[in-house]
Amino acid sequence: MVDDCRPLGFLLGLPFALLSSVLSLIALIVWIFGSIVSCICPCCKCCVGLLDLTMTIAKLPVEVIRWFISRIPL
């Protein structure tokens, strides 16, 4: 794990991770709304796709930081 220390990649990716964090907060709101709608109307199949999309967006900040860190050479 010590060999994977790339602080420059972390610093370069930080603004993009902050932007992704804002998107993930929006995704959280959409996920809560979709969960409520799917509980009220369980036959609504479009909510399942919407909830999967919001979970992908919620994981985005971690993926962005990992992508930037992986692009910086050792």
Coordinates of N, CA, C and O in Angstrom, one line a residue:
M1 N 0.8 -1.2 0.0 CA 0.0 0.0 0.0 C 0.9 1.3 0.0 O 0.4 2.3 -0.5
V2 N 2.1 1.2 0.5 CA 2.9 2.4 0.6 C 3.4 2.7 -0.8 O 3.6 3.9 -1.1
D3 N 3.5 1.8 -1.7 CA 3.9 2.0 -3.1 C 2.9 2.8 -3.9 O 3.2 3.4 -4.9
D4 N 1.6 2.7 -3.5 CA 0.5 3.4 -4.2 C 0.3 4.8 -3.7 O -0.7 5.4 -4.0
C5 N 1.2 5.4 -2.9 CA 1.0 6.8 -2.4 C 1.3 7.8 -3.5 O 2.5 7.9 -4.0
R6 N 0.3 8.5 -4.0 CA 0.4 9.5 -5.0 C -0.3 10.7 -4.6 O -1.4 10.9 -5.1
P7 N 0.3 11.6 -3.8 CA -0.4 12.7 -3.3 C -0.8 13.7 -4.5 O -1.8 14.4 -4.4
L8 N 0.0 13.8 -5.5 CA -0.2 14.7 -6.6 C -1.5 14.3 -7.3 O -2.4 15.2 -7.7
G9 N -1.8 13.0 -7.5 CA -3.0 12.6 -8.1 C -4.2 12.9 -7.3 O -5.3 13.2 -7.8
F10 N -4.0 12.8 -6.0 CA -5.1 13.1 -5.0 C -5.4 14.6 -5.1 O -6.6 15.0 -5.2
L11 N -4.4 15.5 -5.2 CA -4.7 16.9 -5.2 C -5.3 17.3 -6.6 O -6.1 18.2 -6.6
L12 N -4.9 16.7 -7.6 CA -5.4 17.0 -9.0 C -6.9 16.6 -9.1 O -7.7 17.2 -9.7
G13 N -7.2 15.4 -8.5 CA -8.5 14.9 -8.5 C -9.5 15.5 -7.5 O -10.7 15.3 -7.7
L14 N -9.0 16.2 -6.6 CA -9.9 16.7 -5.5 C -11.0 17.7 -6.0 O -12.1 17.5 -5.6
P15 N -10.8 18.6 -6.9 CA -11.9 19.5 -7.4 C -13.0 18.6 -8.1 O -14.1 18.9 -7.9
F16 N -12.5 17.6 -8.9 CA -13.5 16.8 -9.6 C -14.2 15.9 -8.6 O -15.4 15.6 -8.8
A17 N -13.6 15.5 -7.5 CA -14.3 14.7 -6.5 C -15.3 15.5 -5.8 O -16.4 15.0 -5.4
L18 N -15.0 16.8 -5.5 CA -16.0 17.7 -4.9 C -17.2 17.9 -5.8 O -18.3 17.9 -5.3
L19 N -17.0 18.1 -7.1 CA -18.1 18.2 -8.0 C -18.9 16.9 -8.0 O -20.1 16.9 -8.0
S20 N -18.2 15.8 -8.0 CA -18.9 14.5 -8.0 C -19.7 14.3 -6.7 O -20.7 13.7 -6.7
S21 N -19.2 14.9 -5.6 CA -19.9 14.8 -4.3 C -21.2 15.6 -4.4 O -22.2 15.1 -3.8
V22 N -21.2 16.7 -5.0 CA -22.4 17.5 -5.2 C -23.4 16.7 -6.0 O -24.6 16.6 -5.7
L23 N -22.9 16.0 -7.1 CA -23.8 15.2 -7.9 C -24.3 14.0 -7.1 O -25.5 13.6 -7.3
S24 N -23.5 13.5 -6.2 CA -24.0 12.3 -5.4 C -25.1 12.8 -4.4 O -26.0 12.0 -4.1
L25 N -25.0 14.0 -3.9 CA -26.0 14.5 -3.0 C -27.3 14.7 -3.8 O -28.4 14.4 -3.3
I26 N -27.3 15.1 -5.0 CA -28.5 15.2 -5.9 C -29.0 13.8 -6.1 O -30.2 13.6 -6.1
A27 N -28.1 12.9 -6.4 CA -28.5 11.5 -6.6 C -29.2 10.9 -5.3 O -30.2 10.1 -5.4
L28 N -28.7 11.3 -4.2 CA -29.3 10.8 -2.9 C -30.8 11.3 -2.8 O -31.7 10.5 -2.4
I29 N -31.0 12.6 -3.2 CA -32.4 13.1 -3.1 C -33.3 12.4 -4.1 O -34.4 12.0 -3.8
V30 N -32.8 12.1 -5.3 CA -33.5 11.4 -6.3 C -33.8 10.0 -5.9 O -34.9 9.4 -6.1
W31 N -32.8 9.3 -5.2 CA -32.9 8.0 -4.7 C -34.0 7.9 -3.6 O -34.8 7.0 -3.6
I32 N -34.0 8.9 -2.7 CA -35.1 8.9 -1.7 C -36.4 9.0 -2.3 O -37.4 8.3 -2.0
F33 N -36.6 9.9 -3.3 CA -37.8 10.1 -4.0 C -38.3 8.9 -4.7 O -39.4 8.5 -4.7
G34 N -37.3 8.2 -5.4 CA -37.6 7.0 -6.1 C -38.0 5.9 -5.2 O -38.8 5.0 -5.6
S35 N -37.4 5.8 -4.1 CA -37.7 4.8 -3.1 C -39.1 4.9 -2.6 O -39.9 4.0 -2.4
I36 N -39.5 6.2 -2.3 CA -40.9 6.5 -1.9 C -41.9 6.1 -3.0 O -42.9 5.5 -2.7
V37 N -41.6 6.5 -4.2 CA -42.5 6.2 -5.3 C -42.6 4.7 -5.5 O -43.7 4.1 -5.8
S38 N -41.5 4.0 -5.4 CA -41.5 2.5 -5.6 C -42.3 1.8 -4.5 O -42.8 0.7 -4.7
C39 N -42.3 2.4 -3.3 CA -43.0 1.8 -2.2 C -44.5 2.0 -2.4 O -45.4 1.2 -2.1
I40 N -44.9 3.2 -2.9 CA -46.3 3.5 -3.2 C -46.8 2.7 -4.4 O -47.9 2.1 -4.3
C41 N -46.0 2.6 -5.4 CA -46.5 1.9 -6.6 C -45.4 0.9 -7.0 O -44.5 1.2 -7.8
P42 N -45.4 -0.3 -6.5 CA -44.4 -1.3 -6.7 C -44.3 -1.8 -8.2 O -43.4 -2.4 -8.6
C43 N -45.4 -1.5 -8.9 CA -45.4 -2.0 -10.3 C -44.6 -1.1 -11.3 O -44.4 -1.3 -12.4
C44 N -44.1 0.0 -10.7 CA -43.4 1.1 -11.5 C -42.0 0.6 -11.8 O -41.1 0.7 -10.9
K45 N -41.8 0.0 -13.0 CA -40.5 -0.5 -13.3 C -39.4 0.5 -13.6 O -38.2 0.2 -13.6
C46 N -39.8 1.7 -14.0 CA -38.8 2.7 -14.3 C -38.1 3.2 -13.1 O -37.0 3.7 -13.1
C47 N -38.7 3.1 -11.9 CA -38.1 3.5 -10.7 C -36.8 2.6 -10.4 O -35.9 3.1 -9.8
V48 N -36.9 1.3 -10.8 CA -35.7 0.5 -10.5 C -34.5 0.9 -11.3 O -33.4 1.0 -10.7
G49 N -34.7 1.3 -12.5 CA -33.6 1.8 -13.3 C -33.1 3.1 -12.8 O -31.9 3.4 -12.8
L50 N -34.0 4.0 -12.3 CA -33.6 5.3 -11.7 C -32.8 5.1 -10.4 O -31.8 5.8 -10.2
L51 N -33.2 4.1 -9.6 CA -32.5 3.9 -8.4 C -31.1 3.3 -8.7 O -30.2 3.6 -8.0
D52 N -31.0 2.4 -9.7 CA -29.7 1.9 -10.0 C -28.8 3.1 -10.5 O -27.6 3.1 -10.2
L53 N -29.3 4.0 -11.3 CA -28.5 5.1 -11.8 C -28.1 6.0 -10.6 O -26.9 6.4 -10.6
T54 N -28.9 6.2 -9.7 CA -28.5 7.1 -8.5 C -27.5 6.4 -7.7 O -26.6 7.1 -7.1
M55 N -27.5 5.1 -7.6 CA -26.5 4.4 -6.8 C -25.1 4.5 -7.5 O -24.1 4.6 -6.9
T56 N -25.1 4.5 -8.9 CA -23.9 4.6 -9.6 C -23.3 6.0 -9.4 O -22.1 6.2 -9.3
I57 N -24.2 7.0 -9.5 CA -23.8 8.4 -9.3 C -23.3 8.6 -7.9 O -22.3 9.4 -7.6
A58 N -23.9 8.0 -6.9 CA -23.5 8.1 -5.5 C -22.0 7.6 -5.3 O -21.3 8.1 -4.4
K59 N -21.6 6.6 -6.1 CA -20.3 6.0 -5.9 C -19.3 6.8 -6.7 O -18.1 6.5 -6.7
L60 N -19.7 7.8 -7.5 CA -18.8 8.5 -8.4 C -17.6 9.2 -7.7 O -16.5 9.2 -8.2
P61 N -17.8 9.9 -6.5 CA -16.6 10.6 -6.0 C -15.4 9.6 -5.7 O -14.3 10.0 -6.0
V62 N -15.7 8.5 -5.2 CA -14.6 7.5 -4.9 C -14.0 7.1 -6.2 O -12.7 6.9 -6.3
E63 N -14.8 6.8 -7.2 CA -14.2 6.4 -8.5 C -13.4 7.4 -9.2 O -12.4 7.1 -9.8
V64 N -13.8 8.7 -9.0 CA -13.0 9.8 -9.6 C -11.7 9.9 -9.0 O -10.6 10.0 -9.7
I65 N -11.6 9.9 -7.7 CA -10.3 10.0 -7.0 C -9.4 8.8 -7.3 O -8.2 9.0 -7.6
R66 N -10.0 7.6 -7.4 CA -9.2 6.4 -7.7 C -8.7 6.5 -9.2 O -7.5 6.1 -9.5
W67 N -9.5 7.1 -10.1 CA -9.1 7.2 -11.5 C -7.9 8.2 -11.6 O -6.9 7.9 -12.3
F68 N -8.0 9.3 -10.9 CA -6.9 10.3 -11.0 C -5.7 9.8 -10.3 O -4.6 10.0 -10.9
I69 N -5.8 9.1 -9.2 CA -4.6 8.6 -8.6 C -3.9 7.5 -9.4 O -2.7 7.5 -9.5
S70 N -4.7 6.7 -10.2 CA -4.1 5.7 -11.0 C -3.4 6.3 -12.3 O -2.6 5.6 -12.9
R71 N -3.7 7.5 -12.6 CA -3.1 8.1 -13.8 C -1.8 8.8 -13.6 O -1.0 9.1 -14.5
I72 N -1.4 9.0 -12.3 CA -0.2 9.6 -12.0 C 0.9 8.6 -11.9 O 0.8 7.6 -11.2
P73 N 2.0 8.7 -12.6 CA 3.0 7.7 -12.6 C 3.8 7.7 -11.3 O 3.8 8.8 -10.6
L74 N 4.4 6.6 -10.9 CA 5.1 6.5 -9.6 C 6.4 7.3 -9.7 O 7.1 7.5 -10.6

